[in-house]
Amino acid sequence: MLPLQLQPQSHIPLYIQLRDQLRALVHTGELRPGDRIPASRELATHLGVHRTTVANAYAELESEGLIQGHVGRGTFICAADGTMKITPPAPSSPISATNGAVRWESLFSDERGDEALSRLTDGVPAEGISFVLARPDAQHFPVAAIRQCCNTVMKREGARILQMGASDGYGPLKEVLLDLLRSEGLQLRNENLLITDGCQQALDLICKAFLRPGDSVVMENPTYPGAIAIFAGARVRCLGVPVRAESPDPKVNGNPLASPGVDLNALEATLMANRVKLIVLTPDFQNPTGTSLTIAARRRVIEIAARYQVPIVEDHIYARLRTREKTPSLKQLDRGNGVIQIDSFSKMAFPGLRVGWCIAPENVIERLRLVKQTTDLHTDQLSQATLAEFIRRGWLVRHLNKMRALYTRRLAAIEKALERHLPEGARWTRPEGGMCVWVELPAGFDASELLIHAREHGVLFAPGRYFYFQNPQPNTLRLGFAGVAEREIARGIATLADVLRVEMRKRQRGARRAEVPRVALV
Ligand SMILES: Cc1ncc(COP(=O)(O)O)c(C=O)c1O
């Protein structure tokens, strides 16, 4: 069957999703002229949608001249050279017949919508409190220190920085990073390290290097929306594994199956039932749930992945924001060569410089380097050189220690406020670091609706639906605490709890009303 994946929860109509995915398969060459595509009834059954959904998508593609139906023989992909008659493209042409203007939307390659979380904060008054984003606090950026580093490197090697650079990264940054990573116990050579524009780009490069439309990756569900967008854009099948928010077992460290984080039984079952190309995981302070895998669970993940021979992409972006002692990463625990680790300065320092890195076996790094070359040639050299200087002076460690202490206080403040204010029936995760806490409202609540009321009172958060690529749980939400001062945290959570209580009372009243027996009108 064709590699098609429809998302019923998307606001994009199913027939448009199907039309665009079929069109993409033609453009990528997966479907070639003369190929027969399934009958609408057959495809509808396979996708679990109504037959008219498929019929509407086929009708659009036929009007574009991409497919043609032949009574009794089936529906076929058309050739551009006219081996099959192509319907004139007038109705769907990107050029409007009436005014000659280009209809750009009709040319977009896919159906992605603007679902960016950052848009939630649009139009919020300055005194509003936003828990929407998981970002560092810009008020604490050491701007003067960065300016000093920037001036130094420009004075010392300005011409070199302004010239084109190496696609694997700026040499001095690679050197200081290798020192840092080796001091953490990783046996690395220069050839194991690629500088990227951040973890988002690393995921994109990995996707381009390894995945074709229809391939499958396993990801935590819910997960970081940027990863969902990359794989969806590449027509990759995302197989979701649920994330366990809390451990029911007090002896959790010894029992990997009771670890918070990705559900290991479900992971194994997914690998058993599917041909999977990559497993993408965030073992430390997973975004959005804030959960971390225990050491035992990490060992088990590596064992399971090795058994099914599926490489792991470990997103290590939050790992250095741990309030207590550090847990070894999958990369540190891996005795084979099955882990690609991606990391970045975005959470531990400054996301605006857009610098991150990726560590992997040499042949993987070489392939990713080639892909990067065709993507952006190399990462910005002024950012790389400035960060190298910042690290060399010992200022990154100093900054990180300061921010870790700040975030630890903020985490304690949000836990205290949640404990104190949230009504019974709401549950939340207890991370030991990172930037977010995940809340589960009582069953039946919709966090998107709650946001409408909370917004009226100047408090914002990220509804859970942004983070799911399947089976969204509407009663979930993420609270990003790193960028909110302690006093604001206390005020914001108290307000949110008040709003939630009002909504709960409304629901109770509604339920009671529904219980009153109706008097028959005679
Ligand atoms: C889990 C995760 N991975 C990757 C990214 C993107 O990171 P970067 O800024 O390094 O591209 C984020 C950003 O929020 C994230 O939460």
PDB file of C-alpha atoms and ligand atoms in Angstrom, residues 134 197-201 203 224 282 287 315 317-318 343-347 351 354-355, ligand 1:
ATOM      1  CA  ALA A 134      10.381  26.260  27.346  1.00  0.00           C
ATOM      2  CA  ASP A 197      22.545  25.182  13.754  1.00  0.00           C
ATOM      3  CA  GLY A 198      20.941  23.523  16.785  1.00  0.00           C
ATOM      4  CA  CYS A 199      19.020  20.334  17.512  1.00  0.00           C
ATOM      5  CA  GLN A 200      16.264  21.307  15.099  1.00  0.00           C
ATOM      6  CA  GLN A 201      18.734  21.258  12.236  1.00  0.00           C
ATOM      7  CA  LEU A 203      16.939  16.348  13.343  1.00  0.00           C
ATOM      8  CA  TYR A 224       8.638  18.178  20.772  1.00  0.00           C
ATOM      9  CA  THR A 282      14.728  12.570  24.862  1.00  0.00           C
ATOM     10  CA  ASN A 287       9.687  17.929  26.169  1.00  0.00           C
ATOM     11  CA  ASP A 315      18.088  14.400  22.064  1.00  0.00           C
ATOM     12  CA  ILE A 317      19.258  19.250  24.799  1.00  0.00           C
ATOM     13  CA  TYR A 318      17.973  19.532  28.403  1.00  0.00           C
ATOM     14  CA  ASP A 343      22.786  18.606  21.586  1.00  0.00           C
ATOM     15  CA  SER A 344      22.729  22.381  21.583  1.00  0.00           C
ATOM     16  CA  PHE A 345      23.554  25.606  23.394  1.00  0.00           C
ATOM     17  CA  SER A 346      19.889  26.627  23.136  1.00  0.00           C
ATOM     18  CA  LYS A 347      18.683  25.555  26.582  1.00  0.00           C
ATOM     19  CA  PRO A 351      19.027  29.847  21.569  1.00  0.00           C
ATOM     20  CA  ARG A 354      21.720  28.928  16.704  1.00  0.00           C
ATOM     21  CA  VAL A 355      24.607  26.615  17.450  1.00  0.00           C
TER      22      VAL A 355
HETATM   23  C1  LIG B   1      13.417  18.409  22.733  1.00  0.00           C
HETATM   24  C2  LIG B   1      13.886  19.526  21.849  1.00  0.00           C
HETATM   25  N1  LIG B   1      14.679  19.245  20.807  1.00  0.00           N
HETATM   26  C3  LIG B   1      15.111  20.213  19.989  1.00  0.00           C
HETATM   27  C4  LIG B   1      14.764  21.531  20.165  1.00  0.00           C
HETATM   28  C5  LIG B   1      15.289  22.581  19.212  1.00  0.00           C
HETATM   29  O1  LIG B   1      16.495  23.026  19.702  1.00  0.00           O
HETATM   30  P1  LIG B   1      17.502  24.034  18.992  1.00  0.00           P
HETATM   31  O2  LIG B   1      17.183  25.402  19.461  1.00  0.00           O
HETATM   32  O3  LIG B   1      18.835  23.550  19.443  1.00  0.00           O
HETATM   33  O4  LIG B   1      17.330  23.870  17.529  1.00  0.00           O
HETATM   34  C6  LIG B   1      13.941  21.877  21.238  1.00  0.00           C
HETATM   35  C7  LIG B   1      13.529  23.264  21.445  1.00  0.00           C
HETATM   36  O5  LIG B   1      12.656  23.590  22.187  1.00  0.00           O
HETATM   37  C8  LIG B   1      13.489  20.840  22.101  1.00  0.00           C
HETATM   38  O6  LIG B   1      12.683  21.092  23.137  1.00  0.00           O
END
